[in-house]
């Protein structure tokens, strides 16, 4: 269960300046909690300070790279895609083991950044390279990584790959990718886990793109109820899911419910 934002602020303040002591796993868990209450800006500030702490202490390698990828993920979620891409490009350009967990994470995060920027050919190439590397490194022990790092990474990346496939008109491939993400999540994660909900929402998006609006609406209604329960109404992911549901309702010709939803959630946003 998520702690109040005030407590998370204290956690962040205590962690900054001590990132080397607590390690990247603690940094990542604290940042995830900050994101969990909608604090993208605070999570990014936390990651940035932690990265500075590692650099000033002369720490390099896997631990620094994990913090760098975490910061890039928050940049992506915040819409600062070019900054995320720059960080990831720089990380991958450095010498090092390209099959390490951090480099695999960086490769798939870069694929998402490229897809968001419309660089579809490069994104497809990096998705392919990233998933190939992930299949070979998923069993690699990674003490400073988040638990189930490989499953969580694949769920998120396949869900985001489905968006690219929708954009380029590969609708069957998009449904396959999104359903793979959801199946992985349901097999390994809790139903109320945020990564599971990400997969569910992306399946609904692929269904909408394929004209399967009623199926998409049913999934989004479940996802919205779950996100309201876990994340609360003012969380950016809850609002985004409500927006997706309103769009799906409109696409199904249910204009009055769609308009009512838009009006309600605009007041919250």
mmCIF file of C-alpha atoms in Angstrom:
data_model
loop_
_atom_site.group_PDB
_atom_site.id
_atom_site.type_symbol
_atom_site.label_atom_id
_atom_site.label_comp_id
_atom_site.label_asym_id
_atom_site.label_seq_id
_atom_site.Cartn_x
_atom_site.Cartn_y
_atom_site.Cartn_z
ATOM 1 C CA UNK A 1 0.000 0.000 0.000
ATOM 2 C CA UNK A 2 1.304 3.438 -0.930
ATOM 3 C CA UNK A 3 2.500 5.761 1.763
ATOM 4 C CA UNK A 4 1.274 9.377 1.959
ATOM 5 C CA UNK A 5 3.128 11.884 -0.195
ATOM 6 C CA UNK A 6 4.493 13.637 2.902
ATOM 7 C CA UNK A 7 6.184 10.445 4.066
ATOM 8 C CA UNK A 8 7.632 9.865 0.600
ATOM 9 C CA UNK A 9 9.080 13.365 0.617
ATOM 10 C CA UNK A 10 10.885 12.508 3.824
ATOM 11 C CA UNK A 11 12.129 9.228 2.344
ATOM 12 C CA UNK A 12 13.470 11.108 -0.663
ATOM 13 C CA UNK A 13 15.143 13.771 1.448
ATOM 14 C CA UNK A 14 16.844 11.155 3.596
ATOM 15 C CA UNK A 15 17.968 9.180 0.564
ATOM 16 C CA UNK A 16 19.492 12.103 -1.357
ATOM 17 C CA UNK A 17 23.146 12.403 -0.508
ATOM 18 C CA UNK A 18 23.206 8.780 0.667
ATOM 19 C CA UNK A 19 22.474 7.037 -2.620
ATOM 20 C CA UNK A 20 25.814 5.247 -2.675
ATOM 21 C CA UNK A 21 25.171 3.883 0.818
ATOM 22 C CA UNK A 22 21.614 2.698 0.209
ATOM 23 C CA UNK A 23 22.328 1.473 -3.337
ATOM 24 C CA UNK A 24 20.368 1.626 -6.598
ATOM 25 C CA UNK A 25 17.712 -0.853 -5.478
ATOM 26 C CA UNK A 26 16.665 1.408 -2.592
ATOM 27 C CA UNK A 27 16.830 4.422 -4.899
ATOM 28 C CA UNK A 28 14.583 2.672 -7.425
ATOM 29 C CA UNK A 29 12.074 1.548 -4.783
ATOM 30 C CA UNK A 30 11.836 5.061 -3.331
ATOM 31 C CA UNK A 31 11.402 6.555 -6.793
ATOM 32 C CA UNK A 32 8.691 4.013 -7.654
ATOM 33 C CA UNK A 33 6.842 5.055 -4.506
ATOM 34 C CA UNK A 34 7.116 8.695 -5.540
ATOM 35 C CA UNK A 35 5.734 7.875 -8.999
ATOM 36 C CA UNK A 36 3.017 5.821 -7.301
ATOM 37 C CA UNK A 37 1.522 8.946 -5.751
ATOM 38 C CA UNK A 38 1.854 10.917 -8.996
ATOM 39 C CA UNK A 39 5.149 12.566 -8.071
ATOM 40 C CA UNK A 40 6.991 12.380 -11.384
ATOM 41 C CA UNK A 41 8.848 15.642 -10.742
ATOM 42 C CA UNK A 42 9.908 14.500 -7.289
ATOM 43 C CA UNK A 43 11.016 11.111 -8.613
ATOM 44 C CA UNK A 44 13.117 12.784 -11.301
ATOM 45 C CA UNK A 45 14.683 15.149 -8.758
ATOM 46 C CA UNK A 46 15.461 12.137 -6.574
ATOM 47 C CA UNK A 47 17.045 10.159 -9.406
ATOM 48 C CA UNK A 48 19.068 13.177 -10.555
ATOM 49 C CA UNK A 49 20.433 13.756 -7.066
ATOM 50 C CA UNK A 50 21.192 10.056 -6.657
ATOM 51 C CA UNK A 51 23.060 9.964 -9.978
ATOM 52 C CA UNK A 52 25.104 12.981 -8.914
ATOM 53 C CA UNK A 53 25.907 11.217 -5.644
ATOM 54 C CA UNK A 54 27.167 8.140 -7.508
ATOM 55 C CA UNK A 55 29.271 10.239 -9.896
ATOM 56 C CA UNK A 56 30.837 12.297 -7.092
ATOM 57 C CA UNK A 57 31.712 9.091 -5.246
ATOM 58 C CA UNK A 58 33.391 7.719 -8.353
ATOM 59 C CA UNK A 59 30.949 4.820 -8.659
ATOM 60 C CA UNK A 60 30.541 3.456 -12.187
ATOM 61 C CA UNK A 61 29.315 0.308 -13.884
ATOM 62 C CA UNK A 62 26.023 -1.459 -13.222
ATOM 63 C CA UNK A 63 24.901 0.577 -10.197
ATOM 64 C CA UNK A 64 25.341 3.969 -11.872
ATOM 65 C CA UNK A 65 23.742 2.676 -15.080
ATOM 66 C CA UNK A 66 20.670 1.402 -13.246
ATOM 67 C CA UNK A 67 20.143 4.849 -11.722
ATOM 68 C CA UNK A 68 20.623 6.441 -15.169
ATOM 69 C CA UNK A 69 17.998 4.172 -16.755
ATOM 70 C CA UNK A 70 15.605 4.891 -13.883
ATOM 71 C CA UNK A 71 15.957 8.612 -14.493
ATOM 72 C CA UNK A 72 15.383 8.092 -18.221
ATOM 73 C CA UNK A 73 12.187 6.138 -17.490
ATOM 74 C CA UNK A 74 10.809 9.043 -15.448
ATOM 75 C CA UNK A 75 11.781 11.461 -18.226
ATOM 76 C CA UNK A 76 9.840 9.299 -20.696
ATOM 77 C CA UNK A 77 6.790 9.234 -18.424
ATOM 78 C CA UNK A 78 7.062 13.017 -18.055
ATOM 79 C CA UNK A 79 7.077 13.602 -21.822
ATOM 80 C CA UNK A 80 10.721 14.723 -21.856
ATOM 81 C CA UNK A 81 11.566 12.176 -24.498
ATOM 82 C CA UNK A 82 14.546 13.873 -26.135
ATOM 83 C CA UNK A 83 16.299 14.206 -22.788
ATOM 84 C CA UNK A 84 15.655 10.532 -22.085
ATOM 85 C CA UNK A 85 17.007 9.578 -25.489
ATOM 86 C CA UNK A 86 20.180 11.591 -24.935
ATOM 87 C CA UNK A 87 20.856 9.916 -21.588
ATOM 88 C CA UNK A 88 20.250 6.452 -23.033
ATOM 89 C CA UNK A 89 22.353 7.105 -26.144
ATOM 90 C CA UNK A 90 25.242 8.238 -23.958
ATOM 91 C CA UNK A 91 24.952 5.203 -21.698
ATOM 92 C CA UNK A 92 24.905 2.726 -24.581
ATOM 93 C CA UNK A 93 27.801 4.480 -26.324
ATOM 94 C CA UNK A 94 30.080 3.862 -23.337
ATOM 95 C CA UNK A 95 32.242 0.766 -23.242
ATOM 96 C CA UNK A 96 30.743 -2.026 -21.185
ATOM 97 C CA UNK A 97 28.808 -5.280 -21.256
ATOM 98 C CA UNK A 98 25.889 -4.750 -23.636
ATOM 99 C CA UNK A 99 24.206 -7.858 -22.189
ATOM 100 C CA UNK A 100 24.137 -6.532 -18.613
ATOM 101 C CA UNK A 101 20.680 -5.912 -17.120
ATOM 102 C CA UNK A 102 21.193 -2.140 -17.189
ATOM 103 C CA UNK A 103 22.230 -2.135 -20.863
ATOM 104 C CA UNK A 104 19.267 -4.347 -21.814
ATOM 105 C CA UNK A 105 16.954 -1.952 -19.960
ATOM 106 C CA UNK A 106 18.603 1.004 -21.696
ATOM 107 C CA UNK A 107 18.198 -0.583 -25.141
ATOM 108 C CA UNK A 108 14.464 -1.182 -24.705
ATOM 109 C CA UNK A 109 13.903 2.244 -23.150
ATOM 110 C CA UNK A 110 15.727 3.766 -26.126
ATOM 111 C CA UNK A 111 13.429 1.831 -28.484
ATOM 112 C CA UNK A 112 10.416 3.388 -26.738
ATOM 113 C CA UNK A 113 11.964 6.861 -26.948
ATOM 114 C CA UNK A 114 12.675 6.447 -30.664
ATOM 115 C CA UNK A 115 9.143 5.198 -31.312
ATOM 116 C CA UNK A 116 7.696 8.178 -29.448
ATOM 117 C CA UNK A 117 9.822 10.505 -31.597
ATOM 118 C CA UNK A 118 8.565 8.836 -34.792
ATOM 119 C CA UNK A 119 11.898 7.201 -35.681
ATOM 120 C CA UNK A 120 10.136 3.950 -36.442
ATOM 121 C CA UNK A 121 12.847 2.017 -38.286
ATOM 122 C CA UNK A 122 15.414 2.684 -35.570
ATOM 123 C CA UNK A 123 12.829 1.869 -32.890
ATOM 124 C CA UNK A 124 12.010 -1.480 -34.502
ATOM 125 C CA UNK A 125 15.697 -2.342 -34.678
ATOM 126 C CA UNK A 126 16.243 -1.514 -31.015
ATOM 127 C CA UNK A 127 13.135 -3.425 -29.934
ATOM 128 C CA UNK A 128 14.482 -6.472 -31.776
ATOM 129 C CA UNK A 129 17.967 -6.092 -30.283
ATOM 130 C CA UNK A 130 16.566 -5.418 -26.836
ATOM 131 C CA UNK A 131 14.221 -8.408 -26.718
ATOM 132 C CA UNK A 132 16.964 -10.674 -28.070
ATOM 133 C CA UNK A 133 19.342 -9.479 -25.352
ATOM 134 C CA UNK A 134 16.622 -9.813 -22.710
ATOM 135 C CA UNK A 135 15.957 -13.446 -23.670
ATOM 136 C CA UNK A 136 19.647 -14.169 -23.019
ATOM 137 C CA UNK A 137 20.069 -12.171 -19.830
ATOM 138 C CA UNK A 138 16.703 -12.615 -18.064
ATOM 139 C CA UNK A 139 18.112 -15.301 -15.786
ATOM 140 C CA UNK A 140 21.183 -13.222 -14.893
ATOM 141 C CA UNK A 141 21.294 -12.545 -11.138
ATOM 142 C CA UNK A 142 21.083 -8.825 -10.472
ATOM 143 C CA UNK A 143 21.173 -7.995 -6.779
ATOM 144 C CA UNK A 144 20.806 -4.202 -7.233
ATOM 145 C CA UNK A 145 17.899 -4.583 -9.697
ATOM 146 C CA UNK A 146 14.225 -4.374 -8.818
ATOM 147 C CA UNK A 147 12.648 -7.780 -8.059
ATOM 148 C CA UNK A 148 11.365 -9.501 -11.213
ATOM 149 C CA UNK A 149 13.215 -6.898 -13.266
ATOM 150 C CA UNK A 150 13.185 -8.979 -16.460
ATOM 151 C CA UNK A 151 9.443 -9.717 -16.366
ATOM 152 C CA UNK A 152 8.588 -6.108 -15.567
ATOM 153 C CA UNK A 153 10.833 -4.849 -18.337
ATOM 154 C CA UNK A 154 9.338 -7.197 -20.924
ATOM 155 C CA UNK A 155 5.745 -6.390 -19.896
ATOM 156 C CA UNK A 156 6.396 -2.655 -20.197
ATOM 157 C CA UNK A 157 8.417 -2.862 -23.421
ATOM 158 C CA UNK A 158 6.013 -5.178 -25.272
ATOM 159 C CA UNK A 159 3.102 -2.957 -24.239
ATOM 160 C CA UNK A 160 4.933 0.094 -25.567
ATOM 161 C CA UNK A 161 5.962 -1.767 -28.731
ATOM 162 C CA UNK A 162 2.271 -2.311 -29.449
ATOM 163 C CA UNK A 163 1.818 1.476 -29.669
ATOM 164 C CA UNK A 164 4.460 1.676 -32.402
ATOM 165 C CA UNK A 165 2.808 -1.208 -34.246
ATOM 166 C CA UNK A 166 -0.559 0.567 -34.099
ATOM 167 C CA UNK A 167 1.038 3.744 -35.472
ATOM 168 C CA UNK A 168 2.519 1.927 -38.476
ATOM 169 C CA UNK A 169 -0.666 -0.045 -39.159
ATOM 170 C CA UNK A 170 0.503 -3.465 -37.960
ATOM 171 C CA UNK A 171 -2.673 -4.096 -35.978
ATOM 172 C CA UNK A 172 -2.408 -7.870 -35.606
ATOM 173 C CA UNK A 173 1.165 -7.516 -34.401
ATOM 174 C CA UNK A 174 0.028 -4.839 -31.956
ATOM 175 C CA UNK A 175 -2.630 -7.146 -30.511
ATOM 176 C CA UNK A 176 -0.055 -9.931 -30.230
ATOM 177 C CA UNK A 177 2.478 -7.718 -28.429
ATOM 178 C CA UNK A 178 -0.082 -6.268 -26.028
ATOM 179 C CA UNK A 179 -1.564 -9.683 -25.256
ATOM 180 C CA UNK A 180 1.927 -11.074 -24.656
ATOM 181 C CA UNK A 181 2.499 -8.279 -22.156
ATOM 182 C CA UNK A 182 -0.792 -8.963 -20.398
ATOM 183 C CA UNK A 183 -0.198 -12.722 -20.272
ATOM 184 C CA UNK A 184 3.266 -12.204 -18.785
ATOM 185 C CA UNK A 185 1.865 -9.808 -16.199
ATOM 186 C CA UNK A 186 -0.999 -12.085 -15.204
ATOM 187 C CA UNK A 187 1.385 -15.033 -14.839
ATOM 188 C CA UNK A 188 4.010 -13.250 -12.748
ATOM 189 C CA UNK A 189 2.468 -10.168 -11.131
ATOM 190 C CA UNK A 190 -0.568 -9.258 -9.064
ATOM 191 C CA UNK A 191 -3.741 -8.066 -10.789
ATOM 192 C CA UNK A 192 -3.443 -4.689 -9.056
ATOM 193 C CA UNK A 193 0.248 -4.270 -9.885
ATOM 194 C CA UNK A 194 0.815 -1.050 -11.890
ATOM 195 C CA UNK A 195 2.713 -2.982 -14.587
ATOM 196 C CA UNK A 196 -0.250 -5.352 -14.999
ATOM 197 C CA UNK A 197 -2.544 -2.377 -15.443
ATOM 198 C CA UNK A 198 -0.196 -0.886 -18.038
ATOM 199 C CA UNK A 199 -0.497 -4.115 -20.036
ATOM 200 C CA UNK A 200 -4.299 -4.166 -19.729
ATOM 201 C CA UNK A 201 -4.594 -0.593 -20.981
ATOM 202 C CA UNK A 202 -2.374 -1.331 -23.977
ATOM 203 C CA UNK A 203 -4.445 -4.389 -24.901
ATOM 204 C CA UNK A 204 -7.490 -2.122 -24.922
ATOM 205 C CA UNK A 205 -5.665 0.363 -27.166
ATOM 206 C CA UNK A 206 -4.827 -2.394 -29.646
ATOM 207 C CA UNK A 207 -8.444 -3.578 -29.535
ATOM 208 C CA UNK A 208 -9.685 -0.062 -30.248
ATOM 209 C CA UNK A 209 -7.331 0.272 -33.191
ATOM 210 C CA UNK A 210 -8.752 -3.002 -34.558
ATOM 211 C CA UNK A 211 -12.349 -1.786 -34.164
ATOM 212 C CA UNK A 212 -13.075 -4.017 -31.165
ATOM 213 C CA UNK A 213 -14.446 -1.153 -29.097
ATOM 214 C CA UNK A 214 -16.779 -3.097 -26.819
ATOM 215 C CA UNK A 215 -13.973 -5.411 -25.698
ATOM 216 C CA UNK A 216 -11.744 -2.386 -25.142
ATOM 217 C CA UNK A 217 -14.440 -0.626 -23.096
ATOM 218 C CA UNK A 218 -14.892 -3.638 -20.819
ATOM 219 C CA UNK A 219 -11.138 -3.874 -20.177
ATOM 220 C CA UNK A 220 -10.794 -0.136 -19.566
ATOM 221 C CA UNK A 221 -13.699 -0.086 -17.138
ATOM 222 C CA UNK A 222 -11.955 -2.781 -15.093
ATOM 223 C CA UNK A 223 -8.606 -0.984 -15.361
ATOM 224 C CA UNK A 224 -10.084 2.345 -14.309
ATOM 225 C CA UNK A 225 -11.774 0.800 -11.275
ATOM 226 C CA UNK A 226 -8.468 -0.825 -10.266
ATOM 227 C CA UNK A 227 -6.471 2.356 -10.731
ATOM 228 C CA UNK A 228 -8.976 4.433 -8.779
ATOM 229 C CA UNK A 229 -8.675 1.927 -5.934
ATOM 230 C CA UNK A 230 -4.879 1.670 -5.951
ATOM 231 C CA UNK A 231 -3.643 5.015 -7.298
ATOM 232 C CA UNK A 232 -6.637 7.281 -6.498
ATOM 233 C CA UNK A 233 -8.399 9.704 -8.844
ATOM 234 C CA UNK A 234 -5.775 12.438 -9.124
ATOM 235 C CA UNK A 235 -2.932 10.149 -10.242
ATOM 236 C CA UNK A 236 -1.798 10.801 -13.811
ATOM 237 C CA UNK A 237 -2.164 7.124 -14.799
ATOM 238 C CA UNK A 238 -5.756 7.038 -13.496
ATOM 239 C CA UNK A 239 -6.590 10.175 -15.471
ATOM 240 C CA UNK A 240 -4.939 8.738 -18.592
ATOM 241 C CA UNK A 241 -7.005 5.539 -18.265
ATOM 242 C CA UNK A 242 -10.191 7.590 -17.871
ATOM 243 C CA UNK A 243 -9.260 9.509 -21.022
ATOM 244 C CA UNK A 244 -8.739 6.229 -22.897
ATOM 245 C CA UNK A 245 -12.133 4.981 -21.726
ATOM 246 C CA UNK A 246 -13.896 8.180 -22.788
ATOM 247 C CA UNK A 247 -12.235 7.916 -26.204
ATOM 248 C CA UNK A 248 -13.326 4.276 -26.539
ATOM 249 C CA UNK A 249 -16.899 5.187 -25.606
ATOM 250 C CA UNK A 250 -16.914 7.874 -28.268
ATOM 251 C CA UNK A 251 -15.520 5.438 -30.819
ATOM 252 C CA UNK A 252 -18.385 3.092 -29.984
ATOM 253 C CA UNK A 253 -20.943 5.831 -30.614
ATOM 254 C CA UNK A 254 -21.695 6.350 -26.911
ATOM 255 C CA UNK A 255 -21.255 10.104 -27.143
ATOM 256 C CA UNK A 256 -23.175 11.244 -24.064
ATOM 257 C CA UNK A 257 -21.309 8.955 -21.616
ATOM 258 C CA UNK A 258 -18.041 9.906 -23.323
ATOM 259 C CA UNK A 259 -18.726 13.631 -22.947
ATOM 260 C CA UNK A 260 -19.756 13.172 -19.318
ATOM 261 C CA UNK A 261 -16.512 11.341 -18.606
ATOM 262 C CA UNK A 262 -14.410 14.001 -20.292
ATOM 263 C CA UNK A 263 -16.110 16.760 -18.283
ATOM 264 C CA UNK A 264 -15.743 14.891 -15.002
ATOM 265 C CA UNK A 265 -12.072 14.032 -15.418
ATOM 266 C CA UNK A 266 -11.084 17.418 -16.823
ATOM 267 C CA UNK A 267 -12.127 18.892 -13.476
ATOM 268 C CA UNK A 268 -9.776 16.471 -11.700
ATOM 269 C CA UNK A 269 -6.903 16.904 -14.131
#
